[in-house]
Amino acid sequence: MTIRIGNAPCSWGVEFAADPRNPPWRQVLKECAEAGYTGIELGPVGFMPEDPAELGEALSEHGLELIGGVVFRPFHDASKWDDVLDGATRTAKALAAHGAEHFVLIDSISPRRAPTAGRADEAEQMDADEWRAFVQRIETAAKIGAEEYGLTASIHAHAGGFVDFEPELERLLNEVDPALLKICFDTGHHSYAGFDPVAFMQRHMDRISYMHFKDIDPAVKAQVVANRTDFYEACGQGIFCNLGQGDVDFPAVRHVLVESGFEGWCTVEQDCDPTLDVRPIDDARANRAYLGSIGF
């Protein structure tokens, strides 16, 4: 069994490609390698160069492998379909150029759902027709990655989107061909949503192709859920703490992965607000050290 540990640009506060607060992409690669990781995600398409030669040379310089990339777009909004398709196609093309595998689909934050992040019993639901069209858009994007570019497509539940809570994720999984759509399982978002990540893994390891390692500060979670705090404000309040300091049981996560024979990448994601007094490289080092201490 081989489990490899990577990191992602969101750990350096990179959420959107054009955000002027983003650190330079070369700095992210350099610090990721210096912190002890051998792989990195693409980040939002456009953050790193889309010229394969330029990015390939930089990855090689730092001994990094490109793991995969995320399409974080509004699948819930039919009027934004062109934007979703643009993100999906460009991401898939960039990943395939570097031999990356993981093509991760995330329904981005919706104003209709953001106030009820962490509140499954209060969250607004799509009607039957809207849900059907939503699932079809996810399937279409998955086919772009899987059939046109040979990638492994997966769905990632995310706070504030329409695939947030465990019942929604399981409903989607039941309606889409397992051969087309796998799971990128994020331990932190599952906890944020109010569910047990280890229990979910135990039920669904046969469909989990990729892992995102994220931890949740339970005190901050309780506060932001109670106050209906915006997701990005919650990041600034430190809801995503260093691994091993929150409510995710990572030794149990490791046990499930080992027992199931999981092989492949597990990527650390510690979303942060880059305008605050943060040192992402220090957190990246601490997270790698923690994972090493429990056998990763």
PDB file of C-alpha atoms in Angstrom:
ATOM      1  CA  MET A   1       0.000   0.000   0.000  1.00  0.00           C
ATOM      2  CA  THR A   2       1.303   3.430  -0.934  1.00  0.00           C
ATOM      3  CA  ILE A   3      -0.255   6.631   0.422  1.00  0.00           C
ATOM      4  CA  ARG A   4       1.331   9.846  -0.763  1.00  0.00           C
ATOM      5  CA  ILE A   5       0.898  13.234   0.905  1.00  0.00           C
ATOM      6  CA  GLY A   6       0.464  16.459  -1.054  1.00  0.00           C
ATOM      7  CA  ASN A   7      -0.700  19.993  -0.440  1.00  0.00           C
ATOM      8  CA  ALA A   8      -2.753  22.586  -2.301  1.00  0.00           C
ATOM      9  CA  PRO A   9      -2.597  26.315  -3.079  1.00  0.00           C
ATOM     10  CA  CYS A  10      -5.645  26.966  -0.873  1.00  0.00           C
ATOM     11  CA  SER A  11      -3.335  26.321   2.092  1.00  0.00           C
ATOM     12  CA  TRP A  12      -1.608  29.540   0.988  1.00  0.00           C
ATOM     13  CA  GLY A  13      -4.952  31.367   0.783  1.00  0.00           C
ATOM     14  CA  VAL A  14      -5.406  30.886  -2.968  1.00  0.00           C
ATOM     15  CA  GLU A  15      -9.121  30.452  -3.651  1.00  0.00           C
ATOM     16  CA  PHE A  16      -9.625  32.444  -6.865  1.00  0.00           C
ATOM     17  CA  ALA A  17      -7.107  32.859  -9.665  1.00  0.00           C
ATOM     18  CA  ALA A  18      -7.456  36.631 -10.059  1.00  0.00           C
ATOM     19  CA  ASP A  19      -7.391  37.531  -6.354  1.00  0.00           C
ATOM     20  CA  PRO A  20      -4.710  40.229  -5.895  1.00  0.00           C
ATOM     21  CA  ARG A  21      -4.009  38.872  -2.404  1.00  0.00           C
ATOM     22  CA  ASN A  22      -2.614  35.633  -3.811  1.00  0.00           C
ATOM     23  CA  PRO A  23       1.058  34.907  -3.210  1.00  0.00           C
ATOM     24  CA  PRO A  24       3.183  34.312  -6.337  1.00  0.00           C
ATOM     25  CA  TRP A  25       2.641  30.823  -7.748  1.00  0.00           C
ATOM     26  CA  ARG A  26       6.366  30.081  -7.744  1.00  0.00           C
ATOM     27  CA  GLN A  27       6.499  30.901  -4.037  1.00  0.00           C
ATOM     28  CA  VAL A  28       3.711  28.402  -3.377  1.00  0.00           C
ATOM     29  CA  LEU A  29       5.585  25.654  -5.235  1.00  0.00           C
ATOM     30  CA  LYS A  30       8.850  26.458  -3.453  1.00  0.00           C
ATOM     31  CA  GLU A  31       7.318  26.517   0.013  1.00  0.00           C
ATOM     32  CA  CYS A  32       5.258  23.379  -0.618  1.00  0.00           C
ATOM     33  CA  ALA A  33       8.435  21.465  -1.457  1.00  0.00           C
ATOM     34  CA  GLU A  34      10.376  23.001   1.431  1.00  0.00           C
ATOM     35  CA  ALA A  35       7.625  21.891   3.828  1.00  0.00           C
ATOM     36  CA  GLY A  36       8.173  18.273   2.836  1.00  0.00           C
ATOM     37  CA  TYR A  37       5.503  17.531   0.231  1.00  0.00           C
ATOM     38  CA  THR A  38       6.094  15.774  -3.067  1.00  0.00           C
ATOM     39  CA  GLY A  39       2.863  16.755  -4.795  1.00  0.00           C
ATOM     40  CA  ILE A  40       0.619  19.774  -5.219  1.00  0.00           C
ATOM     41  CA  GLU A  41      -2.769  20.568  -6.682  1.00  0.00           C
ATOM     42  CA  LEU A  42      -3.257  22.989  -9.544  1.00  0.00           C
ATOM     43  CA  GLY A  43      -5.310  25.479  -7.579  1.00  0.00           C
ATOM     44  CA  PRO A  44      -7.956  27.542  -9.376  1.00  0.00           C
ATOM     45  CA  VAL A  45      -7.215  27.319 -13.089  1.00  0.00           C
ATOM     46  CA  GLY A  46      -5.299  30.416 -14.165  1.00  0.00           C
ATOM     47  CA  PHE A  47      -3.384  30.775 -10.905  1.00  0.00           C
ATOM     48  CA  MET A  48      -0.545  28.638 -12.211  1.00  0.00           C
ATOM     49  CA  PRO A  49       0.575  29.001 -15.839  1.00  0.00           C
ATOM     50  CA  GLU A  50      -1.540  27.186 -18.405  1.00  0.00           C
ATOM     51  CA  ASP A  51       1.547  26.841 -20.608  1.00  0.00           C
ATOM     52  CA  PRO A  52       2.606  23.212 -19.914  1.00  0.00           C
ATOM     53  CA  ALA A  53       6.286  23.949 -20.560  1.00  0.00           C
ATOM     54  CA  GLU A  54       6.458  26.787 -18.046  1.00  0.00           C
ATOM     55  CA  LEU A  55       4.609  24.957 -15.275  1.00  0.00           C
ATOM     56  CA  GLY A  56       6.310  21.635 -16.013  1.00  0.00           C
ATOM     57  CA  GLU A  57       9.737  23.165 -15.635  1.00  0.00           C
ATOM     58  CA  ALA A  58       8.807  24.742 -12.303  1.00  0.00           C
ATOM     59  CA  LEU A  59       7.282  21.531 -10.942  1.00  0.00           C
ATOM     60  CA  SER A  60      10.425  19.649 -11.912  1.00  0.00           C
ATOM     61  CA  GLU A  61      12.656  22.286 -10.315  1.00  0.00           C
ATOM     62  CA  HIS A  62      10.968  21.696  -6.969  1.00  0.00           C
ATOM     63  CA  GLY A  63      10.532  17.926  -7.287  1.00  0.00           C
ATOM     64  CA  LEU A  64       6.744  18.183  -7.253  1.00  0.00           C
ATOM     65  CA  GLU A  65       4.144  16.098  -9.023  1.00  0.00           C
ATOM     66  CA  LEU A  66       0.866  17.679 -10.096  1.00  0.00           C
ATOM     67  CA  ILE A  67      -1.818  15.671  -8.289  1.00  0.00           C
ATOM     68  CA  GLY A  68      -5.049  17.083  -9.647  1.00  0.00           C
ATOM     69  CA  GLY A  69      -7.236  20.129  -9.677  1.00  0.00           C
ATOM     70  CA  VAL A  70     -10.587  21.450  -8.545  1.00  0.00           C
ATOM     71  CA  VAL A  71     -13.439  22.907 -10.594  1.00  0.00           C
ATOM     72  CA  PHE A  72     -14.996  25.165  -7.945  1.00  0.00           C
ATOM     73  CA  ARG A  73     -17.810  26.705  -9.949  1.00  0.00           C
ATOM     74  CA  PRO A  74     -21.576  27.354  -9.554  1.00  0.00           C
ATOM     75  CA  PHE A  75     -23.040  24.075 -10.805  1.00  0.00           C
ATOM     76  CA  HIS A  76     -26.243  25.135  -9.021  1.00  0.00           C
ATOM     77  CA  ASP A  77     -26.761  28.158 -11.328  1.00  0.00           C
ATOM     78  CA  ALA A  78     -27.934  27.306 -14.845  1.00  0.00           C
ATOM     79  CA  SER A  79     -27.197  30.870 -15.984  1.00  0.00           C
ATOM     80  CA  LYS A  80     -23.488  30.361 -15.170  1.00  0.00           C
ATOM     81  CA  TRP A  81     -23.089  27.169 -17.197  1.00  0.00           C
ATOM     82  CA  ASP A  82     -20.644  28.745 -19.652  1.00  0.00           C
ATOM     83  CA  ASP A  83     -18.418  29.685 -16.707  1.00  0.00           C
ATOM     84  CA  VAL A  84     -18.618  26.144 -15.326  1.00  0.00           C
ATOM     85  CA  LEU A  85     -17.742  24.642 -18.715  1.00  0.00           C
ATOM     86  CA  ASP A  86     -14.810  27.020 -19.112  1.00  0.00           C
ATOM     87  CA  GLY A  87     -13.440  26.026 -15.728  1.00  0.00           C
ATOM     88  CA  ALA A  88     -13.965  22.330 -16.359  1.00  0.00           C
ATOM     89  CA  THR A  89     -12.365  22.286 -19.793  1.00  0.00           C
ATOM     90  CA  ARG A  90      -9.348  24.417 -18.909  1.00  0.00           C
ATOM     91  CA  THR A  91      -8.738  22.488 -15.691  1.00  0.00           C
ATOM     92  CA  ALA A  92      -8.962  19.116 -17.429  1.00  0.00           C
ATOM     93  CA  LYS A  93      -6.610  20.253 -20.185  1.00  0.00           C
ATOM     94  CA  ALA A  94      -4.068  21.558 -17.671  1.00  0.00           C
ATOM     95  CA  LEU A  95      -4.163  18.380 -15.604  1.00  0.00           C
ATOM     96  CA  ALA A  96      -3.830  16.052 -18.576  1.00  0.00           C
ATOM     97  CA  ALA A  97      -0.804  17.997 -19.837  1.00  0.00           C
ATOM     98  CA  HIS A  98       1.114  17.032 -16.692  1.00  0.00           C
ATOM     99  CA  GLY A  99      -0.156  13.494 -16.191  1.00  0.00           C
ATOM    100  CA  ALA A 100      -2.254  14.445 -13.161  1.00  0.00           C
ATOM    101  CA  GLU A 101      -5.146  12.175 -12.253  1.00  0.00           C
ATOM    102  CA  HIS A 102      -7.737  13.834 -10.049  1.00  0.00           C
ATOM    103  CA  PHE A 103     -10.450  16.028 -11.566  1.00  0.00           C
ATOM    104  CA  VAL A 104     -12.510  17.289  -8.633  1.00  0.00           C
ATOM    105  CA  LEU A 105     -15.934  18.911  -9.015  1.00  0.00           C
ATOM    106  CA  ILE A 106     -17.292  21.231  -6.320  1.00  0.00           C
ATOM    107  CA  ASP A 107     -20.528  23.163  -6.365  1.00  0.00           C
ATOM    108  CA  SER A 108     -19.400  26.597  -5.223  1.00  0.00           C
ATOM    109  CA  ILE A 109     -21.051  28.592  -2.478  1.00  0.00           C
ATOM    110  CA  SER A 110     -24.629  29.670  -3.174  1.00  0.00           C
ATOM    111  CA  PRO A 111     -26.264  32.673  -1.499  1.00  0.00           C
ATOM    112  CA  ARG A 112     -29.240  30.386  -0.927  1.00  0.00           C
ATOM    113  CA  ARG A 113     -27.152  27.949   1.071  1.00  0.00           C
ATOM    114  CA  ALA A 114     -24.355  29.959   2.657  1.00  0.00           C
ATOM    115  CA  PRO A 115     -26.393  31.026   5.733  1.00  0.00           C
ATOM    116  CA  THR A 116     -27.169  27.400   6.612  1.00  0.00           C
ATOM    117  CA  ALA A 117     -23.674  25.925   6.320  1.00  0.00           C
ATOM    118  CA  GLY A 118     -23.488  23.418   9.166  1.00  0.00           C
ATOM    119  CA  ARG A 119     -27.292  23.441   9.581  1.00  0.00           C
ATOM    120  CA  ALA A 120     -28.640  20.485   7.627  1.00  0.00           C
ATOM    121  CA  ASP A 121     -32.123  20.738   9.094  1.00  0.00           C
ATOM    122  CA  GLU A 122     -32.542  24.356   7.938  1.00  0.00           C
ATOM    123  CA  ALA A 123     -30.935  24.217   4.490  1.00  0.00           C
ATOM    124  CA  GLU A 124     -33.013  25.118   1.437  1.00  0.00           C
ATOM    125  CA  GLN A 125     -33.420  22.252  -1.024  1.00  0.00           C
ATOM    126  CA  MET A 126     -33.766  22.293  -4.805  1.00  0.00           C
ATOM    127  CA  ASP A 127     -37.066  21.187  -6.286  1.00  0.00           C
ATOM    128  CA  ALA A 128     -37.126  17.986  -8.348  1.00  0.00           C
ATOM    129  CA  ASP A 129     -36.562  19.634 -11.739  1.00  0.00           C
ATOM    130  CA  GLU A 130     -33.777  21.868 -10.464  1.00  0.00           C
ATOM    131  CA  TRP A 131     -32.009  18.941  -8.830  1.00  0.00           C
ATOM    132  CA  ARG A 132     -32.291  16.831 -11.985  1.00  0.00           C
ATOM    133  CA  ALA A 133     -30.701  19.578 -14.089  1.00  0.00           C
ATOM    134  CA  PHE A 134     -28.030  20.123 -11.428  1.00  0.00           C
ATOM    135  CA  VAL A 135     -27.055  16.449 -11.498  1.00  0.00           C
ATOM    136  CA  GLN A 136     -26.945  16.502 -15.294  1.00  0.00           C
ATOM    137  CA  ARG A 137     -24.511  19.420 -15.240  1.00  0.00           C
ATOM    138  CA  ILE A 138     -22.255  17.534 -12.828  1.00  0.00           C
ATOM    139  CA  GLU A 139     -22.402  14.465 -15.078  1.00  0.00           C
ATOM    140  CA  THR A 140     -21.537  16.533 -18.145  1.00  0.00           C
ATOM    141  CA  ALA A 141     -18.502  18.051 -16.450  1.00  0.00           C
ATOM    142  CA  ALA A 142     -17.409  14.645 -15.159  1.00  0.00           C
ATOM    143  CA  LYS A 143     -17.551  13.277 -18.714  1.00  0.00           C
ATOM    144  CA  ILE A 144     -15.313  16.095 -19.939  1.00  0.00           C
ATOM    145  CA  GLY A 145     -12.646  15.063 -17.471  1.00  0.00           C
ATOM    146  CA  ALA A 146     -13.078  11.309 -17.667  1.00  0.00           C
ATOM    147  CA  GLU A 147     -13.955  10.689 -21.305  1.00  0.00           C
ATOM    148  CA  GLU A 148     -12.191  13.528 -23.102  1.00  0.00           C
ATOM    149  CA  TYR A 149      -9.053  13.773 -20.966  1.00  0.00           C
ATOM    150  CA  GLY A 150      -8.740  10.390 -19.222  1.00  0.00           C
ATOM    151  CA  LEU A 151      -8.934  11.787 -15.688  1.00  0.00           C
ATOM    152  CA  THR A 152     -10.607  10.380 -12.578  1.00  0.00           C
ATOM    153  CA  ALA A 153     -13.633  12.581 -11.916  1.00  0.00           C
ATOM    154  CA  SER A 154     -14.916  12.954  -8.368  1.00  0.00           C
ATOM    155  CA  ILE A 155     -17.446  14.978  -6.401  1.00  0.00           C
ATOM    156  CA  HIS A 156     -16.419  16.965  -3.327  1.00  0.00           C
ATOM    157  CA  ALA A 157     -18.985  18.125  -0.783  1.00  0.00           C
ATOM    158  CA  HIS A 158     -18.442  21.737   0.299  1.00  0.00           C
ATOM    159  CA  ALA A 159     -19.926  24.063   2.891  1.00  0.00           C
ATOM    160  CA  GLY A 160     -22.456  26.479   1.439  1.00  0.00           C
ATOM    161  CA  GLY A 161     -23.080  24.615  -1.817  1.00  0.00           C
ATOM    162  CA  PHE A 162     -25.914  22.294  -2.792  1.00  0.00           C
ATOM    163  CA  VAL A 163     -23.792  19.216  -2.137  1.00  0.00           C
ATOM    164  CA  ASP A 164     -22.879  19.990   1.440  1.00  0.00           C
ATOM    165  CA  PHE A 165     -24.571  17.556   3.798  1.00  0.00           C
ATOM    166  CA  GLU A 166     -24.173  13.800   3.873  1.00  0.00           C
ATOM    167  CA  PRO A 167     -27.710  12.966   2.622  1.00  0.00           C
ATOM    168  CA  GLU A 168     -27.187  15.219  -0.432  1.00  0.00           C
ATOM    169  CA  LEU A 169     -23.844  13.653  -1.223  1.00  0.00           C
ATOM    170  CA  GLU A 170     -25.274  10.146  -0.917  1.00  0.00           C
ATOM    171  CA  ARG A 171     -28.293  11.073  -3.042  1.00  0.00           C
ATOM    172  CA  LEU A 172     -26.004  12.329  -5.785  1.00  0.00           C
ATOM    173  CA  LEU A 173     -23.828   9.227  -5.593  1.00  0.00           C
ATOM    174  CA  ASN A 174     -26.907   7.027  -5.949  1.00  0.00           C
ATOM    175  CA  GLU A 175     -27.989   8.863  -9.101  1.00  0.00           C
ATOM    176  CA  VAL A 176     -24.680   8.952 -10.996  1.00  0.00           C
ATOM    177  CA  ASP A 177     -22.828   5.968 -12.452  1.00  0.00           C
ATOM    178  CA  PRO A 178     -20.002   4.964 -10.063  1.00  0.00           C
ATOM    179  CA  ALA A 179     -17.807   4.262 -13.078  1.00  0.00           C
ATOM    180  CA  LEU A 180     -18.074   7.955 -14.037  1.00  0.00           C
ATOM    181  CA  LEU A 181     -18.031   9.769 -10.706  1.00  0.00           C
ATOM    182  CA  LYS A 182     -15.972   8.919  -7.626  1.00  0.00           C
ATOM    183  CA  ILE A 183     -15.623  10.784  -4.319  1.00  0.00           C
ATOM    184  CA  CYS A 184     -12.962  13.258  -3.318  1.00  0.00           C
ATOM    185  CA  PHE A 185     -13.574  13.025   0.396  1.00  0.00           C
ATOM    186  CA  ASP A 186     -12.800  16.076   2.510  1.00  0.00           C
ATOM    187  CA  THR A 187     -12.607  15.248   6.207  1.00  0.00           C
ATOM    188  CA  GLY A 188     -13.016  18.855   7.311  1.00  0.00           C
ATOM    189  CA  HIS A 189     -16.010  19.780   5.192  1.00  0.00           C
ATOM    190  CA  HIS A 190     -17.789  16.618   6.340  1.00  0.00           C
ATOM    191  CA  SER A 191     -17.235  17.640   9.955  1.00  0.00           C
ATOM    192  CA  TYR A 192     -18.247  21.257   9.190  1.00  0.00           C
ATOM    193  CA  ALA A 193     -21.518  19.889   7.808  1.00  0.00           C
ATOM    194  CA  GLY A 194     -22.183  18.141  11.120  1.00  0.00           C
ATOM    195  CA  PHE A 195     -21.436  14.529  10.166  1.00  0.00           C
ATOM    196  CA  ASP A 196     -18.850  11.913  11.119  1.00  0.00           C
ATOM    197  CA  PRO A 197     -16.142  11.641   8.442  1.00  0.00           C
ATOM    198  CA  VAL A 198     -14.817   8.288   9.673  1.00  0.00           C
ATOM    199  CA  ALA A 199     -18.260   6.675   9.609  1.00  0.00           C
ATOM    200  CA  PHE A 200     -18.828   7.939   6.058  1.00  0.00           C
ATOM    201  CA  MET A 201     -15.474   6.557   4.944  1.00  0.00           C
ATOM    202  CA  GLN A 202     -16.281   3.175   6.423  1.00  0.00           C
ATOM    203  CA  ARG A 203     -19.427   2.994   4.284  1.00  0.00           C
ATOM    204  CA  HIS A 204     -18.007   4.411   1.052  1.00  0.00           C
ATOM    205  CA  MET A 205     -14.328   3.503   0.705  1.00  0.00           C
ATOM    206  CA  ASP A 206     -15.133   1.568  -2.469  1.00  0.00           C
ATOM    207  CA  ARG A 207     -15.973   4.874  -4.154  1.00  0.00           C
ATOM    208  CA  ILE A 208     -13.387   7.199  -2.596  1.00  0.00           C
ATOM    209  CA  SER A 209     -10.615   7.819  -5.122  1.00  0.00           C
ATOM    210  CA  TYR A 210      -8.936  10.803  -3.476  1.00  0.00           C
ATOM    211  CA  MET A 211      -8.707  12.422  -0.042  1.00  0.00           C
ATOM    212  CA  HIS A 212      -8.523  15.991   1.196  1.00  0.00           C
ATOM    213  CA  PHE A 213      -7.159  16.248   4.728  1.00  0.00           C
ATOM    214  CA  LYS A 214      -8.636  19.166   6.628  1.00  0.00           C
ATOM    215  CA  ASP A 215      -9.304  19.601  10.343  1.00  0.00           C
ATOM    216  CA  ILE A 216     -11.963  21.650  12.113  1.00  0.00           C
ATOM    217  CA  ASP A 217     -11.691  23.673  15.314  1.00  0.00           C
ATOM    218  CA  PRO A 218     -14.875  22.615  17.147  1.00  0.00           C
ATOM    219  CA  ALA A 219     -15.168  25.834  19.126  1.00  0.00           C
ATOM    220  CA  VAL A 220     -14.931  27.989  15.997  1.00  0.00           C
ATOM    221  CA  LYS A 221     -17.344  25.653  14.186  1.00  0.00           C
ATOM    222  CA  ALA A 222     -19.947  26.044  16.922  1.00  0.00           C
ATOM    223  CA  GLN A 223     -19.560  29.808  16.810  1.00  0.00           C
ATOM    224  CA  VAL A 224     -19.768  30.233  13.032  1.00  0.00           C
ATOM    225  CA  VAL A 225     -22.733  27.868  12.740  1.00  0.00           C
ATOM    226  CA  ALA A 226     -24.573  29.717  15.506  1.00  0.00           C
ATOM    227  CA  ASN A 227     -23.801  33.109  13.955  1.00  0.00           C
ATOM    228  CA  ARG A 228     -24.418  32.005  10.324  1.00  0.00           C
ATOM    229  CA  THR A 229     -20.957  33.269   9.494  1.00  0.00           C
ATOM    230  CA  ASP A 230     -19.882  33.520   5.854  1.00  0.00           C
ATOM    231  CA  PHE A 231     -17.566  30.670   4.783  1.00  0.00           C
ATOM    232  CA  TYR A 232     -14.637  32.943   3.972  1.00  0.00           C
ATOM    233  CA  GLU A 233     -15.055  34.832   7.230  1.00  0.00           C
ATOM    234  CA  ALA A 234     -15.027  31.476   8.994  1.00  0.00           C
ATOM    235  CA  CYS A 235     -11.694  30.731   7.302  1.00  0.00           C
ATOM    236  CA  GLY A 236     -10.392  34.013   8.678  1.00  0.00           C
ATOM    237  CA  GLN A 237     -11.594  33.023  12.141  1.00  0.00           C
ATOM    238  CA  GLY A 238      -9.518  29.857  11.958  1.00  0.00           C
ATOM    239  CA  ILE A 239     -12.174  27.195  11.516  1.00  0.00           C
ATOM    240  CA  PHE A 240      -9.609  25.114   9.608  1.00  0.00           C
ATOM    241  CA  CYS A 241      -6.950  24.478  12.217  1.00  0.00           C
ATOM    242  CA  ASN A 242      -3.733  22.504  11.939  1.00  0.00           C
ATOM    243  CA  LEU A 243      -4.244  18.777  11.510  1.00  0.00           C
ATOM    244  CA  GLY A 244      -4.532  16.944  14.810  1.00  0.00           C
ATOM    245  CA  GLN A 245      -5.765  20.018  16.684  1.00  0.00           C
ATOM    246  CA  GLY A 246      -9.445  19.740  15.753  1.00  0.00           C
ATOM    247  CA  ASP A 247     -12.303  17.269  15.875  1.00  0.00           C
ATOM    248  CA  VAL A 248     -11.264  14.973  12.982  1.00  0.00           C
ATOM    249  CA  ASP A 249      -9.861  11.667  14.222  1.00  0.00           C
ATOM    250  CA  PHE A 250      -6.926  11.280  11.831  1.00  0.00           C
ATOM    251  CA  PRO A 251      -5.560   8.061  13.358  1.00  0.00           C
ATOM    252  CA  ALA A 252      -8.993   6.540  12.668  1.00  0.00           C
ATOM    253  CA  VAL A 253      -8.950   8.007   9.156  1.00  0.00           C
ATOM    254  CA  ARG A 254      -5.589   6.351   8.567  1.00  0.00           C
ATOM    255  CA  HIS A 255      -6.895   3.057   9.913  1.00  0.00           C
ATOM    256  CA  VAL A 256      -9.818   3.049   7.467  1.00  0.00           C
ATOM    257  CA  LEU A 257      -7.513   3.900   4.563  1.00  0.00           C
ATOM    258  CA  VAL A 258      -5.031   1.168   5.477  1.00  0.00           C
ATOM    259  CA  GLU A 259      -7.676  -1.476   6.100  1.00  0.00           C
ATOM    260  CA  SER A 260      -9.323  -0.744   2.750  1.00  0.00           C
ATOM    261  CA  GLY A 261      -6.024  -0.910   0.851  1.00  0.00           C
ATOM    262  CA  PHE A 262      -6.304   2.688  -0.344  1.00  0.00           C
ATOM    263  CA  GLU A 263      -3.478   3.770  -2.615  1.00  0.00           C
ATOM    264  CA  GLY A 264      -2.783   7.225  -3.947  1.00  0.00           C
ATOM    265  CA  TRP A 265      -2.786  10.825  -2.858  1.00  0.00           C
ATOM    266  CA  CYS A 266      -4.101  12.465   0.279  1.00  0.00           C
ATOM    267  CA  THR A 267      -3.835  16.236  -0.024  1.00  0.00           C
ATOM    268  CA  VAL A 268      -3.638  18.653   2.894  1.00  0.00           C
ATOM    269  CA  GLU A 269      -5.897  21.673   2.604  1.00  0.00           C
ATOM    270  CA  GLN A 270      -5.878  24.305   5.316  1.00  0.00           C
ATOM    271  CA  ASP A 271      -7.816  27.206   3.822  1.00  0.00           C
ATOM    272  CA  CYS A 272      -6.692  30.522   5.232  1.00  0.00           C
ATOM    273  CA  ASP A 273      -7.112  34.261   4.728  1.00  0.00           C
ATOM    274  CA  PRO A 274      -3.790  35.494   3.301  1.00  0.00           C
ATOM    275  CA  THR A 275      -4.423  39.046   4.519  1.00  0.00           C
ATOM    276  CA  LEU A 276      -4.193  37.959   8.142  1.00  0.00           C
ATOM    277  CA  ASP A 277      -1.107  37.245  10.214  1.00  0.00           C
ATOM    278  CA  VAL A 278      -0.548  33.747   8.841  1.00  0.00           C
ATOM    279  CA  ARG A 279       2.555  31.798   7.821  1.00  0.00           C
ATOM    280  CA  PRO A 280       1.314  29.060   5.516  1.00  0.00           C
ATOM    281  CA  ILE A 281       4.708  27.390   5.265  1.00  0.00           C
ATOM    282  CA  ASP A 282       4.794  26.944   9.052  1.00  0.00           C
ATOM    283  CA  ASP A 283       1.327  25.358   9.006  1.00  0.00           C
ATOM    284  CA  ALA A 284       2.337  23.180   6.052  1.00  0.00           C
ATOM    285  CA  ARG A 285       5.410  21.946   7.933  1.00  0.00           C
ATOM    286  CA  ALA A 286       3.394  21.312  11.099  1.00  0.00           C
ATOM    287  CA  ASN A 287       0.750  19.382   9.176  1.00  0.00           C
ATOM    288  CA  ARG A 288       3.345  17.218   7.423  1.00  0.00           C
ATOM    289  CA  ALA A 289       5.065  16.526  10.738  1.00  0.00           C
ATOM    290  CA  TYR A 290       1.770  15.567  12.379  1.00  0.00           C
ATOM    291  CA  LEU A 291       0.861  13.181   9.577  1.00  0.00           C
ATOM    292  CA  GLY A 292       4.306  11.613   9.805  1.00  0.00           C
ATOM    293  CA  SER A 293       3.845  11.115  13.540  1.00  0.00           C
ATOM    294  CA  ILE A 294       0.734   8.970  12.963  1.00  0.00           C
ATOM    295  CA  GLY A 295       2.228   6.873  10.199  1.00  0.00           C
ATOM    296  CA  PHE A 296       1.599   8.760   6.947  1.00  0.00           C
TER     297      PHE A 296
END
